[in-house]
């Protein structure tokens, strides 16, 4: 209207307007006009407003970031004992059905209606914790490898801070290429770029990934002989040799790639050697305290 003292409340028809262009909407029922003058239509009466839905944020950040583990999806796809016997050690062992329960937790979250992001770390390691690595973020649960708890914390923190992680389930490990060593892969910008390249769970088919399988109950527990056979697997033996104090069962398709001192730069190698010596000294002190 050309009248500066009059507001045309019927000027905006929400059913015909492109709602994506609306940033915000205020609805006020008042006996006064916007200029403070009495509202000629401000007659006290009953008022009701019916809304189909309210979306406060178009692209919400995750309400919850769930940390499970790699191999829980590939475990859920197994239908026969032959398939399980052909799998990597951690899937063969599946102690107490842990991979099934983790996947059931994922499934419950995906069905909850909450905005989520699900992080599946590969095997947790204490090796080379002061060395920077690029991280691999993948989908489809087909990778194995290692990652430190500090690196997992970095991806969780980044996932919580951005909407591009919402609705996605993904595995994460240290990249193992030599040129990935010494590169700070845990920066928020680097991880955000990698999260951006992933697809939402309900869009996996668009990039050739299989749809997520249904959650199933754990299989029967292995016998003691079967468990020992898994623990005698060369991949598990190699893992225990690399990390004698770790209880982790190898989840690799090979016997693992160990980052040696020769691979690292002299400064980094010296730091790693010092760290190992300090850890050994701490372990001796703890043993002495227990014996005392």
PDB file of C-alpha atoms in Angstrom:
ATOM      1  CA  UNK A   1       0.000   0.000   0.000  1.00  0.00           C
ATOM      2  CA  UNK A   2       1.101   3.596  -0.577  1.00  0.00           C
ATOM      3  CA  UNK A   3      -0.241   4.557   2.845  1.00  0.00           C
ATOM      4  CA  UNK A   4       2.726   4.550   5.218  1.00  0.00           C
ATOM      5  CA  UNK A   5       0.389   4.083   8.177  1.00  0.00           C
ATOM      6  CA  UNK A   6      -1.250   0.953   6.783  1.00  0.00           C
ATOM      7  CA  UNK A   7       0.119  -2.587   6.618  1.00  0.00           C
ATOM      8  CA  UNK A   8      -1.477  -4.940   4.101  1.00  0.00           C
ATOM      9  CA  UNK A   9      -1.536  -8.265   5.967  1.00  0.00           C
ATOM     10  CA  UNK A  10      -2.864 -10.129   2.937  1.00  0.00           C
ATOM     11  CA  UNK A  11       0.009  -9.117   0.688  1.00  0.00           C
ATOM     12  CA  UNK A  12       1.961 -12.340   1.275  1.00  0.00           C
ATOM     13  CA  UNK A  13       0.292 -15.593   0.311  1.00  0.00           C
ATOM     14  CA  UNK A  14       2.521 -18.365   1.643  1.00  0.00           C
ATOM     15  CA  UNK A  15       0.851 -20.979  -0.522  1.00  0.00           C
ATOM     16  CA  UNK A  16       1.957 -19.189  -3.679  1.00  0.00           C
ATOM     17  CA  UNK A  17       5.298 -17.795  -2.574  1.00  0.00           C
ATOM     18  CA  UNK A  18       8.524 -19.742  -3.030  1.00  0.00           C
ATOM     19  CA  UNK A  19       9.102 -20.649   0.611  1.00  0.00           C
ATOM     20  CA  UNK A  20      12.777 -21.366   0.074  1.00  0.00           C
ATOM     21  CA  UNK A  21      13.288 -17.574  -0.257  1.00  0.00           C
ATOM     22  CA  UNK A  22      11.908 -16.920   3.239  1.00  0.00           C
ATOM     23  CA  UNK A  23      14.636 -16.611   5.871  1.00  0.00           C
ATOM     24  CA  UNK A  24      12.345 -15.963   8.834  1.00  0.00           C
ATOM     25  CA  UNK A  25       8.717 -15.177   9.615  1.00  0.00           C
ATOM     26  CA  UNK A  26       7.286 -13.188  12.519  1.00  0.00           C
ATOM     27  CA  UNK A  27       3.599 -13.464  13.418  1.00  0.00           C
ATOM     28  CA  UNK A  28       2.247 -10.838  15.835  1.00  0.00           C
ATOM     29  CA  UNK A  29      -1.306 -10.375  17.074  1.00  0.00           C
ATOM     30  CA  UNK A  30      -1.534  -6.921  18.607  1.00  0.00           C
ATOM     31  CA  UNK A  31      -4.002  -4.123  19.238  1.00  0.00           C
ATOM     32  CA  UNK A  32      -1.349  -1.745  17.890  1.00  0.00           C
ATOM     33  CA  UNK A  33       0.026  -1.216  14.383  1.00  0.00           C
ATOM     34  CA  UNK A  34       3.754  -1.411  13.599  1.00  0.00           C
ATOM     35  CA  UNK A  35       3.914   2.395  13.965  1.00  0.00           C
ATOM     36  CA  UNK A  36       2.309   2.345  17.407  1.00  0.00           C
ATOM     37  CA  UNK A  37      -1.116   3.546  16.282  1.00  0.00           C
ATOM     38  CA  UNK A  38      -4.219   1.558  17.242  1.00  0.00           C
ATOM     39  CA  UNK A  39      -4.908  -1.431  15.004  1.00  0.00           C
ATOM     40  CA  UNK A  40      -8.318  -0.868  13.389  1.00  0.00           C
ATOM     41  CA  UNK A  41      -8.760  -4.662  13.224  1.00  0.00           C
ATOM     42  CA  UNK A  42      -7.538  -5.212  16.769  1.00  0.00           C
ATOM     43  CA  UNK A  43     -10.796  -6.400  18.246  1.00  0.00           C
ATOM     44  CA  UNK A  44     -10.303  -8.806  21.170  1.00  0.00           C
ATOM     45  CA  UNK A  45     -11.350 -12.254  19.984  1.00  0.00           C
ATOM     46  CA  UNK A  46     -10.255 -15.870  19.906  1.00  0.00           C
ATOM     47  CA  UNK A  47      -7.187 -16.695  17.821  1.00  0.00           C
ATOM     48  CA  UNK A  48      -5.801 -19.959  16.476  1.00  0.00           C
ATOM     49  CA  UNK A  49      -2.904 -20.804  14.185  1.00  0.00           C
ATOM     50  CA  UNK A  50      -2.481 -24.250  12.655  1.00  0.00           C
ATOM     51  CA  UNK A  51       0.972 -25.266  11.449  1.00  0.00           C
ATOM     52  CA  UNK A  52       1.868 -28.511   9.692  1.00  0.00           C
ATOM     53  CA  UNK A  53       5.473 -28.382  10.875  1.00  0.00           C
ATOM     54  CA  UNK A  54       8.236 -26.060  12.011  1.00  0.00           C
ATOM     55  CA  UNK A  55      11.797 -26.555  10.823  1.00  0.00           C
ATOM     56  CA  UNK A  56      14.119 -24.293  12.729  1.00  0.00           C
ATOM     57  CA  UNK A  57      17.214 -25.288  10.741  1.00  0.00           C
ATOM     58  CA  UNK A  58      17.155 -26.462   7.156  1.00  0.00           C
ATOM     59  CA  UNK A  59      20.511 -28.264   7.421  1.00  0.00           C
ATOM     60  CA  UNK A  60      20.851 -29.295  11.068  1.00  0.00           C
ATOM     61  CA  UNK A  61      24.096 -30.323  12.689  1.00  0.00           C
ATOM     62  CA  UNK A  62      24.125 -33.771  14.295  1.00  0.00           C
ATOM     63  CA  UNK A  63      22.250 -34.017  17.563  1.00  0.00           C
ATOM     64  CA  UNK A  64      24.354 -37.055  18.375  1.00  0.00           C
ATOM     65  CA  UNK A  65      27.614 -38.502  17.032  1.00  0.00           C
ATOM     66  CA  UNK A  66      27.842 -42.234  17.677  1.00  0.00           C
ATOM     67  CA  UNK A  67      31.210 -44.016  17.705  1.00  0.00           C
ATOM     68  CA  UNK A  68      30.964 -47.716  16.847  1.00  0.00           C
ATOM     69  CA  UNK A  69      33.646 -49.559  14.861  1.00  0.00           C
ATOM     70  CA  UNK A  70      34.612 -50.683  11.415  1.00  0.00           C
ATOM     71  CA  UNK A  71      33.573 -54.261  10.497  1.00  0.00           C
ATOM     72  CA  UNK A  72      30.134 -54.091  12.149  1.00  0.00           C
ATOM     73  CA  UNK A  73      28.376 -53.607   8.798  1.00  0.00           C
ATOM     74  CA  UNK A  74      30.373 -56.310   7.006  1.00  0.00           C
ATOM     75  CA  UNK A  75      29.591 -58.600   9.940  1.00  0.00           C
ATOM     76  CA  UNK A  76      25.859 -57.908   9.504  1.00  0.00           C
ATOM     77  CA  UNK A  77      26.050 -59.085   5.878  1.00  0.00           C
ATOM     78  CA  UNK A  78      27.319 -62.549   6.803  1.00  0.00           C
ATOM     79  CA  UNK A  79      24.751 -65.308   6.295  1.00  0.00           C
ATOM     80  CA  UNK A  80      26.787 -68.524   6.453  1.00  0.00           C
ATOM     81  CA  UNK A  81      29.637 -69.950   8.500  1.00  0.00           C
ATOM     82  CA  UNK A  82      31.687 -70.255   5.321  1.00  0.00           C
ATOM     83  CA  UNK A  83      31.383 -66.517   4.766  1.00  0.00           C
ATOM     84  CA  UNK A  84      32.490 -65.867   8.347  1.00  0.00           C
ATOM     85  CA  UNK A  85      35.495 -68.178   8.027  1.00  0.00           C
ATOM     86  CA  UNK A  86      36.625 -66.202   4.975  1.00  0.00           C
ATOM     87  CA  UNK A  87      36.504 -62.896   6.876  1.00  0.00           C
ATOM     88  CA  UNK A  88      39.182 -60.900   8.702  1.00  0.00           C
ATOM     89  CA  UNK A  89      40.065 -62.050  12.245  1.00  0.00           C
ATOM     90  CA  UNK A  90      37.939 -59.568  14.206  1.00  0.00           C
ATOM     91  CA  UNK A  91      34.834 -60.577  12.245  1.00  0.00           C
ATOM     92  CA  UNK A  92      35.620 -64.253  12.753  1.00  0.00           C
ATOM     93  CA  UNK A  93      36.038 -63.770  16.490  1.00  0.00           C
ATOM     94  CA  UNK A  94      33.239 -61.208  17.086  1.00  0.00           C
ATOM     95  CA  UNK A  95      33.644 -61.565  20.872  1.00  0.00           C
ATOM     96  CA  UNK A  96      30.297 -61.699  22.705  1.00  0.00           C
ATOM     97  CA  UNK A  97      28.606 -60.631  19.481  1.00  0.00           C
ATOM     98  CA  UNK A  98      29.981 -57.104  19.942  1.00  0.00           C
ATOM     99  CA  UNK A  99      29.840 -56.255  16.236  1.00  0.00           C
ATOM    100  CA  UNK A 100      26.162 -57.199  16.095  1.00  0.00           C
ATOM    101  CA  UNK A 101      25.317 -55.095  19.135  1.00  0.00           C
ATOM    102  CA  UNK A 102      27.202 -52.113  17.786  1.00  0.00           C
ATOM    103  CA  UNK A 103      25.340 -52.381  14.508  1.00  0.00           C
ATOM    104  CA  UNK A 104      22.012 -52.684  16.330  1.00  0.00           C
ATOM    105  CA  UNK A 105      22.892 -49.436  18.110  1.00  0.00           C
ATOM    106  CA  UNK A 106      23.583 -47.783  14.770  1.00  0.00           C
ATOM    107  CA  UNK A 107      20.298 -49.061  13.377  1.00  0.00           C
ATOM    108  CA  UNK A 108      18.342 -47.753  16.379  1.00  0.00           C
ATOM    109  CA  UNK A 109      19.880 -44.305  15.935  1.00  0.00           C
ATOM    110  CA  UNK A 110      19.184 -44.235  12.203  1.00  0.00           C
ATOM    111  CA  UNK A 111      15.535 -45.102  12.897  1.00  0.00           C
ATOM    112  CA  UNK A 112      15.184 -42.583  15.748  1.00  0.00           C
ATOM    113  CA  UNK A 113      14.527 -39.491  13.654  1.00  0.00           C
ATOM    114  CA  UNK A 114      17.434 -37.665  15.320  1.00  0.00           C
ATOM    115  CA  UNK A 115      20.026 -35.835  13.263  1.00  0.00           C
ATOM    116  CA  UNK A 116      23.047 -38.140  13.553  1.00  0.00           C
ATOM    117  CA  UNK A 117      26.539 -38.911  12.364  1.00  0.00           C
ATOM    118  CA  UNK A 118      28.071 -42.372  12.878  1.00  0.00           C
ATOM    119  CA  UNK A 119      31.853 -42.779  13.075  1.00  0.00           C
ATOM    120  CA  UNK A 120      33.378 -46.240  12.622  1.00  0.00           C
ATOM    121  CA  UNK A 121      37.057 -46.194  13.623  1.00  0.00           C
ATOM    122  CA  UNK A 122      39.307 -48.992  12.468  1.00  0.00           C
ATOM    123  CA  UNK A 123      41.562 -50.657  15.052  1.00  0.00           C
ATOM    124  CA  UNK A 124      42.653 -48.356  17.868  1.00  0.00           C
ATOM    125  CA  UNK A 125      46.418 -48.051  18.240  1.00  0.00           C
ATOM    126  CA  UNK A 126      48.885 -46.430  20.602  1.00  0.00           C
ATOM    127  CA  UNK A 127      51.706 -46.419  18.040  1.00  0.00           C
ATOM    128  CA  UNK A 128      53.057 -43.169  16.588  1.00  0.00           C
ATOM    129  CA  UNK A 129      50.637 -41.056  18.633  1.00  0.00           C
ATOM    130  CA  UNK A 130      52.777 -37.927  18.271  1.00  0.00           C
ATOM    131  CA  UNK A 131      53.082 -38.283  14.494  1.00  0.00           C
ATOM    132  CA  UNK A 132      50.650 -36.529  12.159  1.00  0.00           C
ATOM    133  CA  UNK A 133      48.838 -38.610   9.541  1.00  0.00           C
ATOM    134  CA  UNK A 134      46.272 -37.948   6.881  1.00  0.00           C
ATOM    135  CA  UNK A 135      43.059 -39.820   7.607  1.00  0.00           C
ATOM    136  CA  UNK A 136      40.969 -41.921   5.229  1.00  0.00           C
ATOM    137  CA  UNK A 137      37.189 -41.571   5.449  1.00  0.00           C
ATOM    138  CA  UNK A 138      35.333 -44.281   3.538  1.00  0.00           C
ATOM    139  CA  UNK A 139      31.862 -45.815   3.298  1.00  0.00           C
ATOM    140  CA  UNK A 140      30.705 -49.378   2.683  1.00  0.00           C
ATOM    141  CA  UNK A 141      32.769 -50.982   5.470  1.00  0.00           C
ATOM    142  CA  UNK A 142      35.461 -52.486   3.271  1.00  0.00           C
ATOM    143  CA  UNK A 143      38.620 -50.994   4.804  1.00  0.00           C
ATOM    144  CA  UNK A 144      40.810 -51.956   7.740  1.00  0.00           C
ATOM    145  CA  UNK A 145      43.734 -50.278   9.428  1.00  0.00           C
ATOM    146  CA  UNK A 146      44.643 -48.327  12.536  1.00  0.00           C
ATOM    147  CA  UNK A 147      43.846 -45.004  14.177  1.00  0.00           C
ATOM    148  CA  UNK A 148      44.640 -43.394  17.516  1.00  0.00           C
ATOM    149  CA  UNK A 149      42.051 -42.287  20.054  1.00  0.00           C
ATOM    150  CA  UNK A 150      43.200 -38.691  19.629  1.00  0.00           C
ATOM    151  CA  UNK A 151      42.523 -38.900  15.901  1.00  0.00           C
ATOM    152  CA  UNK A 152      39.071 -40.359  16.566  1.00  0.00           C
ATOM    153  CA  UNK A 153      38.360 -37.440  18.896  1.00  0.00           C
ATOM    154  CA  UNK A 154      39.259 -35.015  16.106  1.00  0.00           C
ATOM    155  CA  UNK A 155      36.772 -36.502  13.654  1.00  0.00           C
ATOM    156  CA  UNK A 156      34.042 -36.627  16.318  1.00  0.00           C
ATOM    157  CA  UNK A 157      34.624 -32.972  17.194  1.00  0.00           C
ATOM    158  CA  UNK A 158      34.504 -31.972  13.531  1.00  0.00           C
ATOM    159  CA  UNK A 159      31.379 -34.043  12.850  1.00  0.00           C
ATOM    160  CA  UNK A 160      29.572 -32.329  15.730  1.00  0.00           C
ATOM    161  CA  UNK A 161      30.396 -28.895  14.358  1.00  0.00           C
ATOM    162  CA  UNK A 162      29.067 -29.198  10.804  1.00  0.00           C
ATOM    163  CA  UNK A 163      25.832 -30.138   9.054  1.00  0.00           C
ATOM    164  CA  UNK A 164      27.738 -31.883   6.231  1.00  0.00           C
ATOM    165  CA  UNK A 165      28.271 -34.890   8.531  1.00  0.00           C
ATOM    166  CA  UNK A 166      24.562 -35.321   9.267  1.00  0.00           C
ATOM    167  CA  UNK A 167      22.886 -38.532   8.135  1.00  0.00           C
ATOM    168  CA  UNK A 168      26.178 -40.223   7.237  1.00  0.00           C
ATOM    169  CA  UNK A 169      27.881 -43.424   8.429  1.00  0.00           C
ATOM    170  CA  UNK A 170      31.573 -43.806   7.609  1.00  0.00           C
ATOM    171  CA  UNK A 171      34.778 -45.621   8.498  1.00  0.00           C
ATOM    172  CA  UNK A 172      37.992 -43.816   9.388  1.00  0.00           C
ATOM    173  CA  UNK A 173      41.636 -44.894   9.581  1.00  0.00           C
ATOM    174  CA  UNK A 174      45.121 -43.494   9.151  1.00  0.00           C
ATOM    175  CA  UNK A 175      46.197 -43.231   5.542  1.00  0.00           C
ATOM    176  CA  UNK A 176      49.146 -45.551   4.977  1.00  0.00           C
ATOM    177  CA  UNK A 177      50.850 -43.973   1.991  1.00  0.00           C
ATOM    178  CA  UNK A 178      54.328 -42.653   2.776  1.00  0.00           C
ATOM    179  CA  UNK A 179      53.369 -39.143   1.668  1.00  0.00           C
ATOM    180  CA  UNK A 180      50.516 -39.193   4.234  1.00  0.00           C
ATOM    181  CA  UNK A 181      52.996 -39.311   7.128  1.00  0.00           C
ATOM    182  CA  UNK A 182      53.779 -36.006   8.780  1.00  0.00           C
ATOM    183  CA  UNK A 183      50.754 -34.306   7.215  1.00  0.00           C
ATOM    184  CA  UNK A 184      48.278 -32.872   9.719  1.00  0.00           C
ATOM    185  CA  UNK A 185      45.111 -34.668   8.675  1.00  0.00           C
ATOM    186  CA  UNK A 186      43.123 -33.836  11.802  1.00  0.00           C
ATOM    187  CA  UNK A 187      42.557 -30.160  11.037  1.00  0.00           C
ATOM    188  CA  UNK A 188      38.884 -29.217  10.945  1.00  0.00           C
ATOM    189  CA  UNK A 189      39.111 -27.922   7.384  1.00  0.00           C
ATOM    190  CA  UNK A 190      40.743 -31.099   6.064  1.00  0.00           C
ATOM    191  CA  UNK A 191      38.224 -33.362   7.784  1.00  0.00           C
ATOM    192  CA  UNK A 192      35.303 -31.175   6.690  1.00  0.00           C
ATOM    193  CA  UNK A 193      36.396 -31.489   3.076  1.00  0.00           C
ATOM    194  CA  UNK A 194      36.472 -35.265   3.426  1.00  0.00           C
ATOM    195  CA  UNK A 195      33.059 -35.352   5.110  1.00  0.00           C
ATOM    196  CA  UNK A 196      31.689 -33.271   2.247  1.00  0.00           C
ATOM    197  CA  UNK A 197      32.654 -36.002  -0.229  1.00  0.00           C
ATOM    198  CA  UNK A 198      30.601 -38.657   1.587  1.00  0.00           C
ATOM    199  CA  UNK A 199      26.952 -39.424   0.823  1.00  0.00           C
ATOM    200  CA  UNK A 200      24.034 -39.666   3.206  1.00  0.00           C
ATOM    201  CA  UNK A 201      22.982 -43.156   4.211  1.00  0.00           C
ATOM    202  CA  UNK A 202      19.722 -42.928   2.268  1.00  0.00           C
ATOM    203  CA  UNK A 203      21.638 -41.969  -0.877  1.00  0.00           C
ATOM    204  CA  UNK A 204      24.300 -44.672  -0.883  1.00  0.00           C
ATOM    205  CA  UNK A 205      22.786 -46.323  -3.948  1.00  0.00           C
ATOM    206  CA  UNK A 206      23.570 -43.200  -5.994  1.00  0.00           C
ATOM    207  CA  UNK A 207      27.316 -43.941  -5.800  1.00  0.00           C
ATOM    208  CA  UNK A 208      27.105 -47.711  -6.123  1.00  0.00           C
ATOM    209  CA  UNK A 209      27.261 -48.542  -2.422  1.00  0.00           C
ATOM    210  CA  UNK A 210      24.975 -51.333  -1.166  1.00  0.00           C
ATOM    211  CA  UNK A 211      22.090 -50.315   1.066  1.00  0.00           C
ATOM    212  CA  UNK A 212      22.634 -50.859   4.764  1.00  0.00           C
ATOM    213  CA  UNK A 213      21.712 -54.417   5.818  1.00  0.00           C
ATOM    214  CA  UNK A 214      19.166 -55.262   8.482  1.00  0.00           C
ATOM    215  CA  UNK A 215      20.426 -55.703  12.034  1.00  0.00           C
ATOM    216  CA  UNK A 216      20.569 -59.340  13.143  1.00  0.00           C
ATOM    217  CA  UNK A 217      21.256 -61.159  16.404  1.00  0.00           C
ATOM    218  CA  UNK A 218      24.796 -62.418  17.134  1.00  0.00           C
ATOM    219  CA  UNK A 219      25.813 -65.867  15.888  1.00  0.00           C
ATOM    220  CA  UNK A 220      26.664 -68.734  18.217  1.00  0.00           C
ATOM    221  CA  UNK A 221      29.857 -68.212  20.217  1.00  0.00           C
ATOM    222  CA  UNK A 222      33.000 -69.884  18.914  1.00  0.00           C
ATOM    223  CA  UNK A 223      34.380 -72.873  20.735  1.00  0.00           C
ATOM    224  CA  UNK A 224      37.647 -72.470  22.644  1.00  0.00           C
ATOM    225  CA  UNK A 225      39.449 -74.276  19.828  1.00  0.00           C
ATOM    226  CA  UNK A 226      37.952 -71.962  17.207  1.00  0.00           C
ATOM    227  CA  UNK A 227      38.880 -68.873  19.238  1.00  0.00           C
ATOM    228  CA  UNK A 228      42.450 -70.084  19.596  1.00  0.00           C
ATOM    229  CA  UNK A 229      42.645 -70.710  15.867  1.00  0.00           C
ATOM    230  CA  UNK A 230      41.701 -67.065  15.252  1.00  0.00           C
ATOM    231  CA  UNK A 231      44.267 -65.845  17.790  1.00  0.00           C
ATOM    232  CA  UNK A 232      46.920 -67.975  16.065  1.00  0.00           C
ATOM    233  CA  UNK A 233      46.182 -66.294  12.746  1.00  0.00           C
ATOM    234  CA  UNK A 234      49.432 -64.739  11.394  1.00  0.00           C
ATOM    235  CA  UNK A 235      47.700 -61.369  11.119  1.00  0.00           C
ATOM    236  CA  UNK A 236      46.821 -61.409  14.819  1.00  0.00           C
ATOM    237  CA  UNK A 237      50.308 -62.611  15.765  1.00  0.00           C
ATOM    238  CA  UNK A 238      51.859 -59.773  13.736  1.00  0.00           C
ATOM    239  CA  UNK A 239      49.557 -57.245  15.406  1.00  0.00           C
ATOM    240  CA  UNK A 240      50.421 -58.486  18.894  1.00  0.00           C
ATOM    241  CA  UNK A 241      54.107 -58.336  18.018  1.00  0.00           C
ATOM    242  CA  UNK A 242      53.781 -54.687  16.945  1.00  0.00           C
ATOM    243  CA  UNK A 243      51.805 -53.767  20.074  1.00  0.00           C
ATOM    244  CA  UNK A 244      52.589 -56.277  22.847  1.00  0.00           C
ATOM    245  CA  UNK A 245      50.412 -54.460  25.408  1.00  0.00           C
ATOM    246  CA  UNK A 246      47.379 -54.168  23.143  1.00  0.00           C
ATOM    247  CA  UNK A 247      44.388 -56.500  23.338  1.00  0.00           C
ATOM    248  CA  UNK A 248      43.306 -55.546  19.823  1.00  0.00           C
ATOM    249  CA  UNK A 249      42.613 -58.349  17.369  1.00  0.00           C
ATOM    250  CA  UNK A 250      43.876 -57.566  13.886  1.00  0.00           C
ATOM    251  CA  UNK A 251      41.155 -56.416  11.553  1.00  0.00           C
ATOM    252  CA  UNK A 252      43.306 -56.304   8.476  1.00  0.00           C
ATOM    253  CA  UNK A 253      43.225 -58.195   5.215  1.00  0.00           C
ATOM    254  CA  UNK A 254      47.030 -58.333   5.330  1.00  0.00           C
ATOM    255  CA  UNK A 255      49.534 -58.522   8.168  1.00  0.00           C
ATOM    256  CA  UNK A 256      49.616 -54.754   8.524  1.00  0.00           C
ATOM    257  CA  UNK A 257      52.008 -51.994   7.607  1.00  0.00           C
ATOM    258  CA  UNK A 258      54.157 -50.830  10.476  1.00  0.00           C
ATOM    259  CA  UNK A 259      55.580 -47.329  10.329  1.00  0.00           C
ATOM    260  CA  UNK A 260      59.281 -47.899  10.966  1.00  0.00           C
ATOM    261  CA  UNK A 261      61.862 -45.434  12.191  1.00  0.00           C
ATOM    262  CA  UNK A 262      63.447 -45.544   8.739  1.00  0.00           C
ATOM    263  CA  UNK A 263      60.191 -44.266   7.199  1.00  0.00           C
ATOM    264  CA  UNK A 264      59.926 -41.307   9.566  1.00  0.00           C
ATOM    265  CA  UNK A 265      62.061 -38.189   9.453  1.00  0.00           C
ATOM    266  CA  UNK A 266      65.046 -38.183  11.869  1.00  0.00           C
ATOM    267  CA  UNK A 267      63.352 -35.772  14.289  1.00  0.00           C
ATOM    268  CA  UNK A 268      60.107 -37.720  14.327  1.00  0.00           C
ATOM    269  CA  UNK A 269      61.944 -41.023  14.673  1.00  0.00           C
ATOM    270  CA  UNK A 270      63.850 -39.677  17.671  1.00  0.00           C
ATOM    271  CA  UNK A 271      60.599 -38.520  19.265  1.00  0.00           C
ATOM    272  CA  UNK A 272      59.078 -41.944  18.698  1.00  0.00           C
ATOM    273  CA  UNK A 273      62.084 -43.679  20.237  1.00  0.00           C
ATOM    274  CA  UNK A 274      61.899 -41.412  23.276  1.00  0.00           C
ATOM    275  CA  UNK A 275      58.170 -42.061  23.606  1.00  0.00           C
ATOM    276  CA  UNK A 276      58.710 -45.829  23.526  1.00  0.00           C
ATOM    277  CA  UNK A 277      61.396 -45.581  26.181  1.00  0.00           C
ATOM    278  CA  UNK A 278      59.147 -43.467  28.413  1.00  0.00           C
ATOM    279  CA  UNK A 279      56.277 -45.933  27.988  1.00  0.00           C
ATOM    280  CA  UNK A 280      58.542 -48.861  28.887  1.00  0.00           C
ATOM    281  CA  UNK A 281      59.785 -46.982  31.959  1.00  0.00           C
ATOM    282  CA  UNK A 282      56.219 -46.231  33.063  1.00  0.00           C
ATOM    283  CA  UNK A 283      55.267 -49.876  32.645  1.00  0.00           C
ATOM    284  CA  UNK A 284      58.242 -50.958  34.787  1.00  0.00           C
ATOM    285  CA  UNK A 285      57.241 -48.466  37.471  1.00  0.00           C
ATOM    286  CA  UNK A 286      53.653 -49.742  37.474  1.00  0.00           C
ATOM    287  CA  UNK A 287      54.838 -53.349  37.745  1.00  0.00           C
ATOM    288  CA  UNK A 288      57.172 -52.437  40.604  1.00  0.00           C
ATOM    289  CA  UNK A 289      54.329 -50.673  42.416  1.00  0.00           C
ATOM    290  CA  UNK A 290      52.076 -53.687  42.041  1.00  0.00           C
ATOM    291  CA  UNK A 291      54.785 -56.070  43.255  1.00  0.00           C
ATOM    292  CA  UNK A 292      55.491 -53.797  46.235  1.00  0.00           C
TER     293      UNK A 292
END
